[in-house]
C-alpha cells in the first residue's frame, strides 16, 4: 500500500529543476555551448513534457541487445538520446526556442569507452547545439524578404487587376464571353491576394494570435484556402474554354458559361470545407497553420489535378498551332517563334509553371533560389496576367488609343473656348464636333453564316461574339487576343 509505482518516479523528478539533470550543462553553462543564448520564448511546459516522455522511454524501452560498447540513453536537458554506439549521434534540433532551426541537427559524441563526451573546460557531459542556430539569422532574413516580396507582389497584383476590370467594364466593345471569363479569373486573383495578405499579416506573422488560437483565424485560413482553390479552378475554366474554342470548335453559337461559374466558384468550396472538418477532427493545431500534415492534400490534390489538365491543354494547343503554321507555309524559324510566343502567353494563364518545378532541390543555396523563384511566380502572377491579357491586349490598346484621341480633342476644344470670344468659340465647337465625328470608330455590319449579325468597329469586334470558330488562331495568340 505504501509502495510507489515505478510510473510515478518520473513525475516526482519533474518537481526538481531541469538543471539538476545529470548532463544538462548545455542549458546552464554558456561556456559549454558557445554562442547559444537562451531565448526568451522558451516554453517550459514543452521542455517538461519532453523530459517526462524521455524518462518513460528510458524506463520502459527494452534494453539494447547488441554486443559491444555503447553509451546509455539519457536526457541532456533539451533532447532525449537513445543508446548509441561509439561515434556521433544526431537528431533534429528542438522546437522550444525561436532562434533555433528545427530543420538543423544537434550532435552528441559517444566515446569508445562507452561514455558520453565531456566538455574539456567544465568536464561535464556535453551536447553540441551550435548547428541549430548557425544559419538562423540568415534564414530569418530570407524569410522576411519573402514576406515583403509577397506583400508587394499581391499589392501590385490587386491594383493592376482592379484597373483591368475597370477597363473591361468601361468599354462595351470588349463585352463578350472570353472577356467575361477573364473578369471572373481576375476577381479570383483579387480575392486570393487580399486573403493572402490578411493571412500573412494577421496570422502567420502574429505569434500572439497563434497562441490564443481564436476561431477567427481558422475561418480566415478556410477562406484563404477557398480563394486559393478558386484561383486555380478559374485557370482551369480558361483552359477548358480556350481548348474548346481552338481544338474542338464544334459549336455554332456561344458556349454556356453556367458550368464555368459552378466549376470556378462552386467546386472549391468542397475541398475547403472537407479540409476544415478533417483538420478539426484529426489535426486541430493552432490556427491550422501547420503544414506538417497529409490533410493538406485535400486542398492541394484538386489543385494539382487542375494544373495537370491545363498542362495537357497547353501541349495540345501548341501541337495544333504547329500543325496550322506548317499548313500556312511559314518560314520554320518564324513559325517556331510564334509558337514559343503563344506558349509563353498561355503559361501564366494556365499556371503550368507550378508543374514544371514540383520538387524542392537539395542544398541550402539551391533551395533558397527555388523558393525565391516560386514566390515570384506565385505572388506576381496576378500582375503578370493583368499585363498580358489586358494591358498588352490588342483590342484594349485600340480602345484606349481611341479614347485618348477623343479626350485630347475635348481638351483642345476646352482650351480654345477659354481664349476666343463667343463667335470664335462657336466656330471651334463646330470644328471639334466635326473632328470627333471623323475620329469616331466606324462600325460596319457583317452578316455571319447562319444569319447572325456581327458588328465591328475599326476592325475591332464590339459584339457579344468576339470569338468564333472561324478565327485565325495563331494571329490571335500572337497578339495576346485570346
Short mmCIF file of C-alpha atoms in Angstrom, two decimals:
data_model
loop_
_atom_site.label_atom_id
_atom_site.label_comp_id
_atom_site.label_asym_id
_atom_site.label_seq_id
_atom_site.Cartn_x
_atom_site.Cartn_y
_atom_site.Cartn_z
CA UNK A 1 0.00 0.00 0.00
CA UNK A 2 2.93 2.34 0.67
CA UNK A 3 4.92 1.31 -2.37
CA UNK A 4 5.35 3.97 -5.03
CA UNK A 5 4.77 2.57 -8.51
CA UNK A 6 7.66 2.91 -10.90
CA UNK A 7 5.48 5.04 -13.21
CA UNK A 8 5.38 7.84 -10.66
CA UNK A 9 9.14 8.10 -10.40
CA UNK A 10 9.44 10.41 -13.44
CA UNK A 11 6.59 12.52 -12.09
CA UNK A 12 8.49 13.10 -8.88
CA UNK A 13 11.55 14.04 -10.91
CA UNK A 14 9.56 16.74 -12.67
CA UNK A 15 9.30 18.58 -9.37
CA UNK A 16 13.06 19.04 -9.48
CA UNK A 17 14.62 21.79 -11.55
CA UNK A 18 15.63 20.70 -15.02
CA UNK A 19 19.17 21.85 -14.39
CA UNK A 20 19.58 19.15 -11.76
CA UNK A 21 19.68 16.54 -14.50
CA UNK A 22 22.96 14.68 -14.97
CA UNK A 23 24.19 16.14 -18.24
CA UNK A 24 22.37 19.38 -18.81
CA UNK A 25 25.43 21.52 -18.93
CA UNK A 26 24.13 22.63 -22.34
CA UNK A 27 21.37 24.53 -20.60
CA UNK A 28 23.28 26.28 -17.84
CA UNK A 29 26.90 26.80 -18.69
CA UNK A 30 27.25 29.15 -21.62
CA UNK A 31 30.93 28.28 -21.94
CA UNK A 32 29.99 24.67 -22.71
CA UNK A 33 27.73 25.60 -25.61
CA UNK A 34 29.39 28.62 -27.28
CA UNK A 35 27.28 31.31 -28.96
CA UNK A 36 23.91 29.85 -27.97
CA UNK A 37 21.99 32.40 -25.90
CA UNK A 38 18.88 31.35 -24.07
CA UNK A 39 15.77 32.50 -25.89
CA UNK A 40 13.15 34.47 -24.06
CA UNK A 41 10.46 32.42 -25.75
CA UNK A 42 11.30 29.13 -24.08
CA UNK A 43 8.15 27.18 -23.40
CA UNK A 44 8.86 25.45 -20.13
CA UNK A 45 5.84 23.21 -20.42
CA UNK A 46 7.19 21.83 -23.70
CA UNK A 47 10.54 21.02 -22.11
CA UNK A 48 8.92 19.36 -19.10
CA UNK A 49 6.67 17.33 -21.36
CA UNK A 50 9.63 16.20 -23.45
CA UNK A 51 11.54 15.34 -20.26
CA UNK A 52 8.65 13.28 -18.95
CA UNK A 53 8.36 11.35 -22.22
CA UNK A 54 12.11 10.79 -22.22
CA UNK A 55 12.06 9.32 -18.71
CA UNK A 56 9.23 6.99 -19.67
CA UNK A 57 11.24 5.90 -22.69
CA UNK A 58 14.37 5.34 -20.58
CA UNK A 59 12.43 3.20 -18.10
CA UNK A 60 10.15 1.17 -20.35
CA UNK A 61 12.03 0.76 -23.65
CA UNK A 62 13.70 -2.67 -23.91
CA UNK A 63 17.42 -2.70 -23.21
CA UNK A 64 19.95 -2.76 -26.02
CA UNK A 65 20.74 -6.36 -27.02
CA UNK A 66 23.56 -5.70 -29.46
CA UNK A 67 27.02 -6.76 -28.36
CA UNK A 68 29.75 -4.22 -27.88
CA UNK A 69 30.29 -0.98 -26.04
CA UNK A 70 27.63 1.70 -26.18
CA UNK A 71 26.58 4.88 -24.35
CA UNK A 72 23.42 4.68 -22.24
CA UNK A 73 20.23 6.50 -23.13
CA UNK A 74 19.93 9.86 -21.39
CA UNK A 75 18.18 13.21 -21.16
CA UNK A 76 20.52 16.18 -21.62
CA UNK A 77 18.09 18.92 -20.63
CA UNK A 78 16.74 19.63 -24.11
CA UNK A 79 16.63 16.34 -26.03
CA UNK A 80 16.35 12.63 -25.32
CA UNK A 81 19.20 10.45 -26.61
CA UNK A 82 18.88 6.71 -27.22
CA UNK A 83 21.53 4.08 -26.57
CA UNK A 84 24.30 4.89 -29.04
CA UNK A 85 27.31 3.07 -30.41
CA UNK A 86 30.67 4.88 -30.29
CA UNK A 87 30.63 7.76 -32.72
CA UNK A 88 28.47 10.83 -33.31
CA UNK A 89 24.72 10.64 -32.69
CA UNK A 90 22.49 13.19 -34.43
CA UNK A 91 18.87 14.31 -34.24
CA UNK A 92 16.80 17.34 -35.22
CA UNK A 93 17.11 20.46 -33.11
CA UNK A 94 14.38 21.15 -30.53
CA UNK A 95 11.45 23.44 -31.27
CA UNK A 96 11.45 25.18 -27.89
CA UNK A 97 13.42 28.22 -28.98
CA UNK A 98 12.57 30.82 -31.56
CA UNK A 99 16.20 31.23 -32.60
CA UNK A 100 16.66 27.50 -33.22
CA UNK A 101 16.12 25.98 -36.66
CA UNK A 102 14.25 22.65 -36.26
CA UNK A 103 15.49 21.52 -39.66
CA UNK A 104 19.12 21.53 -38.49
CA UNK A 105 20.67 18.81 -36.30
CA UNK A 106 22.20 18.61 -32.84
CA UNK A 107 25.05 16.17 -32.20
CA UNK A 108 26.34 14.20 -29.23
CA UNK A 109 29.61 12.22 -29.23
CA UNK A 110 29.84 8.74 -27.70
CA UNK A 111 33.41 7.82 -26.80
CA UNK A 112 34.94 4.42 -27.50
CA UNK A 113 34.80 3.54 -23.79
CA UNK A 114 31.00 3.81 -23.71
CA UNK A 115 30.91 7.24 -22.04
CA UNK A 116 29.36 10.39 -23.44
CA UNK A 117 31.82 13.11 -24.37
CA UNK A 118 32.62 15.67 -21.67
CA UNK A 119 33.49 19.28 -22.40
CA UNK A 120 37.22 19.87 -21.67
CA UNK A 121 36.60 23.14 -19.79
CA UNK A 122 33.76 22.10 -17.49
CA UNK A 123 34.28 18.31 -17.51
CA UNK A 124 30.52 17.89 -17.85
CA UNK A 125 28.68 15.75 -20.38
CA UNK A 126 28.09 17.99 -23.39
CA UNK A 127 25.78 18.11 -26.40
CA UNK A 128 26.55 20.27 -29.42
CA UNK A 129 23.67 22.59 -30.39
CA UNK A 130 25.73 25.16 -32.29
CA UNK A 131 24.39 24.00 -35.66
CA UNK A 132 20.85 24.70 -34.50
CA UNK A 133 21.27 28.44 -34.81
CA UNK A 134 24.24 28.75 -37.14
CA UNK A 135 22.04 29.78 -40.09
CA UNK A 136 19.02 31.02 -38.16
CA UNK A 137 19.76 34.70 -38.69
CA UNK A 138 20.22 34.23 -42.42
CA UNK A 139 17.03 32.18 -42.66
CA UNK A 140 15.05 34.77 -40.73
CA UNK A 141 16.36 37.50 -43.02
CA UNK A 142 15.43 35.44 -46.07
CA UNK A 143 12.00 34.66 -44.59
CA UNK A 144 11.31 38.37 -44.06
CA UNK A 145 12.46 39.05 -47.61
CA UNK A 146 9.93 36.51 -48.90
CA UNK A 147 7.27 38.05 -46.65
CA UNK A 148 7.78 41.55 -48.06
CA UNK A 149 8.06 40.10 -51.55
CA UNK A 150 4.64 38.51 -51.07
CA UNK A 151 3.10 41.75 -49.76
CA UNK A 152 4.49 43.80 -52.66
CA UNK A 153 3.57 41.18 -55.27
CA UNK A 154 -0.02 40.75 -54.12
CA UNK A 155 -0.41 44.52 -53.67
CA UNK A 156 0.70 45.22 -57.23
CA UNK A 157 -1.48 42.37 -58.47
CA UNK A 158 -4.59 43.75 -56.77
CA UNK A 159 -4.02 47.27 -58.16
CA UNK A 160 -3.34 46.08 -61.72
CA UNK A 161 -6.25 43.63 -61.71
CA UNK A 162 -8.70 46.28 -60.46
CA UNK A 163 -7.56 48.62 -63.24
CA UNK A 164 -8.02 45.78 -65.74
CA UNK A 165 -11.54 45.09 -64.50
CA UNK A 166 -12.40 48.78 -64.84
CA UNK A 167 -11.12 48.78 -68.42
CA UNK A 168 -13.07 45.65 -69.34
CA UNK A 169 -16.23 47.05 -67.77
CA UNK A 170 -15.94 50.56 -69.22
CA UNK A 171 -15.53 49.66 -72.87
CA UNK A 172 -18.68 47.95 -74.12
CA UNK A 173 -16.86 46.82 -77.25
CA UNK A 174 -14.90 44.40 -75.04
CA UNK A 175 -18.02 42.67 -73.78
CA UNK A 176 -18.04 39.00 -74.77
CA UNK A 177 -17.73 35.52 -73.26
CA UNK A 178 -13.95 35.48 -73.45
CA UNK A 179 -13.70 38.73 -71.51
CA UNK A 180 -16.32 37.52 -69.02
CA UNK A 181 -14.08 34.57 -68.17
CA UNK A 182 -11.11 36.93 -67.86
CA UNK A 183 -13.05 39.14 -65.46
CA UNK A 184 -14.03 36.21 -63.24
CA UNK A 185 -10.48 34.93 -63.18
CA UNK A 186 -9.24 38.42 -62.32
CA UNK A 187 -11.73 38.55 -59.45
CA UNK A 188 -10.45 35.23 -58.13
CA UNK A 189 -6.91 36.62 -58.23
CA UNK A 190 -8.04 39.71 -56.32
CA UNK A 191 -9.83 37.71 -53.62
CA UNK A 192 -6.88 35.36 -53.26
CA UNK A 193 -4.39 38.23 -52.99
CA UNK A 194 -6.47 40.06 -50.37
CA UNK A 195 -6.96 36.91 -48.26
CA UNK A 196 -3.27 36.02 -48.58
CA UNK A 197 -2.10 39.46 -47.44
CA UNK A 198 -4.51 39.43 -44.47
CA UNK A 199 -3.49 35.89 -43.53
CA UNK A 200 0.24 36.64 -43.76
CA UNK A 201 -0.10 39.82 -41.71
CA UNK A 202 -2.66 38.75 -39.11
CA UNK A 203 -1.93 35.04 -38.65
CA UNK A 204 1.43 33.89 -40.00
CA UNK A 205 3.30 36.94 -38.67
CA UNK A 206 1.46 37.18 -35.32
CA UNK A 207 2.64 34.75 -32.64
CA UNK A 208 0.23 36.09 -30.02
CA UNK A 209 -2.75 35.40 -32.23
CA UNK A 210 -1.45 31.92 -32.98
CA UNK A 211 -1.01 31.23 -29.28
CA UNK A 212 -4.56 32.33 -28.40
CA UNK A 213 -5.93 30.21 -31.30
CA UNK A 214 -9.23 32.09 -31.88
CA UNK A 215 -11.92 30.72 -34.18
CA UNK A 216 -11.49 33.78 -36.39
CA UNK A 217 -8.01 32.77 -37.53
CA UNK A 218 -9.30 29.33 -38.52
CA UNK A 219 -12.12 30.90 -40.53
CA UNK A 220 -9.56 33.13 -42.25
CA UNK A 221 -7.47 30.05 -43.05
CA UNK A 222 -10.51 28.38 -44.63
CA UNK A 223 -11.25 31.50 -46.72
CA UNK A 224 -7.63 31.65 -47.82
CA UNK A 225 -7.73 28.01 -48.90
CA UNK A 226 -11.03 28.53 -50.74
CA UNK A 227 -9.74 31.52 -52.70
CA UNK A 228 -6.53 29.62 -53.38
CA UNK A 229 -8.51 26.75 -54.92
CA UNK A 230 -10.88 29.09 -56.76
CA UNK A 231 -7.91 30.85 -58.33
CA UNK A 232 -6.64 27.66 -59.95
CA UNK A 233 -10.06 26.38 -60.97
CA UNK A 234 -10.72 29.61 -62.84
CA UNK A 235 -7.42 28.94 -64.57
CA UNK A 236 -8.89 25.56 -65.46
CA UNK A 237 -12.04 27.26 -66.79
CA UNK A 238 -9.87 29.44 -69.02
CA UNK A 239 -8.05 26.34 -70.23
CA UNK A 240 -11.28 24.45 -70.97
CA UNK A 241 -12.77 27.40 -72.84
CA UNK A 242 -9.63 28.02 -74.88
CA UNK A 243 -9.15 24.34 -75.67
CA UNK A 244 -12.77 24.02 -76.76
CA UNK A 245 -12.51 27.17 -78.86
CA UNK A 246 -9.31 26.16 -80.68
CA UNK A 247 -9.36 22.36 -80.72
CA UNK A 248 -12.98 21.25 -80.58
CA UNK A 249 -14.75 24.18 -82.27
CA UNK A 250 -17.93 22.20 -82.83
CA UNK A 251 -20.34 24.81 -81.50
CA UNK A 252 -22.12 27.42 -83.64
CA UNK A 253 -23.41 29.81 -81.01
CA UNK A 254 -21.92 30.90 -77.74
CA UNK A 255 -20.87 28.49 -75.05
CA UNK A 256 -22.92 28.30 -71.87
CA UNK A 257 -20.94 29.83 -69.04
CA UNK A 258 -23.09 28.48 -66.18
CA UNK A 259 -20.92 25.39 -65.79
CA UNK A 260 -17.82 27.54 -65.76
CA UNK A 261 -19.25 29.55 -62.84
CA UNK A 262 -20.04 26.33 -60.98
CA UNK A 263 -16.54 24.98 -61.55
CA UNK A 264 -14.73 28.22 -60.76
CA UNK A 265 -16.70 29.48 -57.74
CA UNK A 266 -18.64 26.46 -56.50
CA UNK A 267 -16.39 23.43 -56.66
CA UNK A 268 -13.53 24.86 -54.50
CA UNK A 269 -15.97 25.03 -51.57
CA UNK A 270 -15.96 21.22 -51.33
CA UNK A 271 -12.22 20.70 -50.60
CA UNK A 272 -12.11 23.80 -48.36
CA UNK A 273 -14.98 22.59 -46.13
CA UNK A 274 -13.74 18.98 -46.20
CA UNK A 275 -10.29 20.07 -45.09
CA UNK A 276 -11.75 22.23 -42.31
CA UNK A 277 -13.78 19.32 -40.92
CA UNK A 278 -10.87 16.88 -41.17
CA UNK A 279 -8.49 19.39 -39.59
CA UNK A 280 -10.84 19.95 -36.68
CA UNK A 281 -11.20 16.22 -36.08
CA UNK A 282 -7.71 14.87 -36.70
CA UNK A 283 -5.14 17.71 -36.60
CA UNK A 284 -6.54 20.66 -34.68
CA UNK A 285 -3.37 22.75 -34.35
CA UNK A 286 -3.27 26.46 -33.66
CA UNK A 287 -4.99 28.43 -36.42
CA UNK A 288 -4.48 25.39 -38.71
CA UNK A 289 -1.22 26.98 -39.78
CA UNK A 290 1.00 23.89 -39.69
CA UNK A 291 1.91 22.21 -42.96
CA UNK A 292 3.12 19.00 -41.26
CA UNK A 293 0.00 17.03 -42.10
CA UNK A 294 -1.17 14.96 -45.04
CA UNK A 295 -4.62 16.56 -44.71
CA UNK A 296 -3.36 19.39 -46.91
CA UNK A 297 -3.64 17.00 -49.86
CA UNK A 298 -7.40 17.62 -49.61
CA UNK A 299 -6.65 21.16 -50.84
CA UNK A 300 -3.58 20.55 -52.97
CA UNK A 301 -4.82 17.37 -54.68
CA UNK A 302 -7.63 19.02 -56.72
CA UNK A 303 -5.35 21.98 -57.50
CA UNK A 304 -2.64 19.69 -58.86
CA UNK A 305 -5.23 17.81 -60.89
CA UNK A 306 -6.45 21.09 -62.40
CA UNK A 307 -2.89 22.07 -63.27
CA UNK A 308 -2.22 18.71 -64.93
CA UNK A 309 -5.34 19.10 -67.06
CA UNK A 310 -4.26 22.59 -68.04
CA UNK A 311 -0.81 21.29 -68.92
CA UNK A 312 -2.45 18.80 -71.28
CA UNK A 313 -4.46 21.63 -72.82
CA UNK A 314 -1.30 23.69 -73.27
CA UNK A 315 0.59 20.90 -75.03
CA UNK A 316 -2.37 20.08 -77.24
CA UNK A 317 -2.87 23.73 -78.22
CA UNK A 318 0.83 24.06 -79.09
CA UNK A 319 0.57 20.90 -81.19
CA UNK A 320 -2.35 22.33 -83.16
CA UNK A 321 -0.56 25.65 -83.60
CA UNK A 322 2.50 23.93 -85.05
CA UNK A 323 0.26 21.98 -87.46
CA UNK A 324 -1.58 25.11 -88.60
CA UNK A 325 1.61 27.10 -89.02
CA UNK A 326 3.09 24.33 -91.17
CA UNK A 327 0.00 24.40 -93.38
CA UNK A 328 0.39 28.14 -93.92
CA UNK A 329 3.92 27.50 -95.32
CA UNK A 330 5.58 29.98 -92.96
CA UNK A 331 9.33 30.01 -92.53
CA UNK A 332 10.43 27.46 -89.95
CA UNK A 333 12.11 29.95 -87.64
CA UNK A 334 9.18 32.35 -87.81
CA UNK A 335 6.72 29.53 -87.14
CA UNK A 336 8.51 28.29 -84.06
CA UNK A 337 8.95 31.83 -82.80
CA UNK A 338 5.18 32.30 -82.95
CA UNK A 339 4.61 29.03 -81.13
CA UNK A 340 7.07 29.96 -78.41
CA UNK A 341 5.45 33.36 -78.02
CA UNK A 342 1.98 31.84 -77.82
CA UNK A 343 3.22 29.29 -75.27
CA UNK A 344 4.74 31.99 -73.07
CA UNK A 345 1.44 33.83 -73.16
CA UNK A 346 -0.55 30.75 -72.21
CA UNK A 347 1.69 29.56 -69.37
CA UNK A 348 0.83 32.28 -66.82
CA UNK A 349 -2.87 31.91 -67.66
CA UNK A 350 -2.93 28.15 -67.19
CA UNK A 351 -0.46 28.01 -64.29
CA UNK A 352 1.75 25.37 -65.85
CA UNK A 353 4.93 26.71 -64.24
CA UNK A 354 3.90 25.12 -60.94
CA UNK A 355 4.09 21.69 -62.56
CA UNK A 356 7.44 22.28 -64.27
CA UNK A 357 9.21 22.68 -60.92
CA UNK A 358 7.28 20.45 -58.49
CA UNK A 359 10.17 19.27 -56.30
CA UNK A 360 12.35 21.30 -54.00
CA UNK A 361 16.07 20.81 -54.70
CA UNK A 362 18.59 19.76 -52.07
CA UNK A 363 21.15 22.17 -50.70
CA UNK A 364 20.69 25.44 -48.85
CA UNK A 365 21.53 27.80 -51.73
CA UNK A 366 19.62 25.83 -54.36
CA UNK A 367 16.57 25.67 -52.11
CA UNK A 368 16.75 29.42 -51.45
CA UNK A 369 16.86 30.15 -55.18
CA UNK A 370 13.94 27.77 -55.74
CA UNK A 371 11.87 29.43 -53.01
CA UNK A 372 12.60 32.89 -54.40
CA UNK A 373 11.62 31.96 -57.97
CA UNK A 374 8.47 30.14 -56.91
CA UNK A 375 7.42 33.05 -54.70
CA UNK A 376 7.82 35.44 -57.61
CA UNK A 377 5.62 33.20 -59.78
CA UNK A 378 3.03 32.78 -57.03
CA UNK A 379 2.77 36.36 -55.76
CA UNK A 380 3.25 38.31 -59.01
CA UNK A 381 1.12 36.06 -61.20
CA UNK A 382 -1.88 38.39 -60.94
CA UNK A 383 0.23 41.31 -62.14
CA UNK A 384 1.64 39.21 -65.00
CA UNK A 385 -1.83 38.07 -66.08
CA UNK A 386 -3.15 41.65 -66.00
CA UNK A 387 -0.26 42.88 -68.14
CA UNK A 388 -0.52 40.12 -70.75
CA UNK A 389 -4.28 39.76 -71.03
CA UNK A 390 -5.36 43.36 -70.52
CA UNK A 391 -2.65 45.99 -70.92
CA UNK A 392 -0.92 44.13 -73.76
CA UNK A 393 -4.18 43.09 -75.40
CA UNK A 394 -4.56 44.50 -78.95
CA UNK A 395 -8.27 45.25 -78.50
CA UNK A 396 -7.70 47.02 -75.20
CA UNK A 397 -4.88 49.10 -76.65
CA UNK A 398 -7.06 50.12 -79.60
CA UNK A 399 -9.89 51.17 -77.28
CA UNK A 400 -7.53 53.16 -75.08
CA UNK A 401 -5.96 54.91 -78.08
CA UNK A 402 -9.38 55.93 -79.44
CA UNK A 403 -10.47 57.16 -76.03
CA UNK A 404 -7.25 59.12 -75.57
CA UNK A 405 -7.61 60.73 -79.00
CA UNK A 406 -11.16 61.81 -78.19
CA UNK A 407 -10.09 63.13 -74.80
CA UNK A 408 -7.30 65.22 -76.34
CA UNK A 409 -9.79 66.73 -78.79
CA UNK A 410 -12.10 67.66 -75.92
CA UNK A 411 -9.22 69.27 -74.03
CA UNK A 412 -8.21 71.16 -77.16
CA UNK A 413 -11.74 72.43 -77.60
CA UNK A 414 -11.94 73.48 -73.93
CA UNK A 415 -8.64 75.37 -74.17
CA UNK A 416 -9.73 77.09 -77.37
CA UNK A 417 -13.06 78.08 -75.80
CA UNK A 418 -11.29 79.91 -72.98
CA UNK A 419 -9.25 82.09 -75.42
CA UNK A 420 -11.77 83.09 -78.03
CA UNK A 421 -14.95 85.08 -77.99
CA UNK A 422 -18.39 83.62 -78.36
CA UNK A 423 -18.40 83.71 -82.18
CA UNK A 424 -14.97 82.16 -82.42
CA UNK A 425 -15.84 79.55 -79.83
CA UNK A 426 -18.85 78.59 -81.88
CA UNK A 427 -16.60 78.01 -84.85
CA UNK A 428 -14.18 75.94 -82.75
CA UNK A 429 -17.09 73.96 -81.34
CA UNK A 430 -18.23 73.08 -84.82
CA UNK A 431 -14.70 72.11 -85.83
CA UNK A 432 -14.24 69.99 -82.72
CA UNK A 433 -17.56 68.29 -83.33
CA UNK A 434 -16.60 67.51 -86.91
CA UNK A 435 -13.21 66.22 -85.75
CA UNK A 436 -14.82 63.94 -83.17
CA UNK A 437 -17.17 62.59 -85.78
CA UNK A 438 -14.27 61.95 -88.14
CA UNK A 439 -12.24 60.13 -85.49
CA UNK A 440 -15.18 58.14 -84.10
CA UNK A 441 -14.95 54.43 -84.74
CA UNK A 442 -16.59 53.36 -87.93
CA UNK A 443 -18.99 50.50 -87.48
CA UNK A 444 -19.89 48.07 -90.16
CA UNK A 445 -22.27 45.22 -90.06
CA UNK A 446 -21.12 41.77 -91.07
CA UNK A 447 -23.60 39.02 -91.80
CA UNK A 448 -22.22 35.77 -90.34
CA UNK A 449 -23.15 32.31 -91.61
CA UNK A 450 -26.42 31.25 -90.15
CA UNK A 451 -27.97 34.71 -90.32
CA UNK A 452 -26.33 36.15 -87.20
CA UNK A 453 -25.37 39.81 -87.24
CA UNK A 454 -21.89 40.81 -86.07
CA UNK A 455 -20.87 44.44 -85.53
CA UNK A 456 -17.31 45.61 -85.98
CA UNK A 457 -15.74 48.98 -85.17
CA UNK A 458 -12.47 49.99 -86.87
CA UNK A 459 -11.63 46.35 -87.34
CA UNK A 460 -12.33 45.51 -83.68
CA UNK A 461 -15.31 43.42 -82.77
CA UNK A 462 -17.70 45.04 -80.32
CA UNK A 463 -20.43 42.48 -80.37
CA UNK A 464 -21.07 39.62 -77.99
CA UNK A 465 -19.49 37.17 -80.39
CA UNK A 466 -15.90 38.41 -80.23
CA UNK A 467 -14.52 34.88 -80.73
CA UNK A 468 -15.81 32.17 -83.01
CA UNK A 469 -14.81 29.06 -84.84
CA UNK A 470 -13.59 30.97 -87.90
CA UNK A 471 -10.92 32.98 -86.10
CA UNK A 472 -7.25 32.92 -87.07
CA UNK A 473 -5.86 31.12 -84.02
CA UNK A 474 -2.13 31.82 -84.49
CA UNK A 475 -2.75 35.51 -85.16
CA UNK A 476 -4.98 35.84 -82.11
CA UNK A 477 -2.49 34.09 -79.86
CA UNK A 478 0.38 36.10 -81.22
CA UNK A 479 -1.32 39.42 -80.37
CA UNK A 480 -2.49 38.07 -76.97
CA UNK A 481 -6.05 38.47 -78.18
CA UNK A 482 -7.09 35.21 -76.52
#
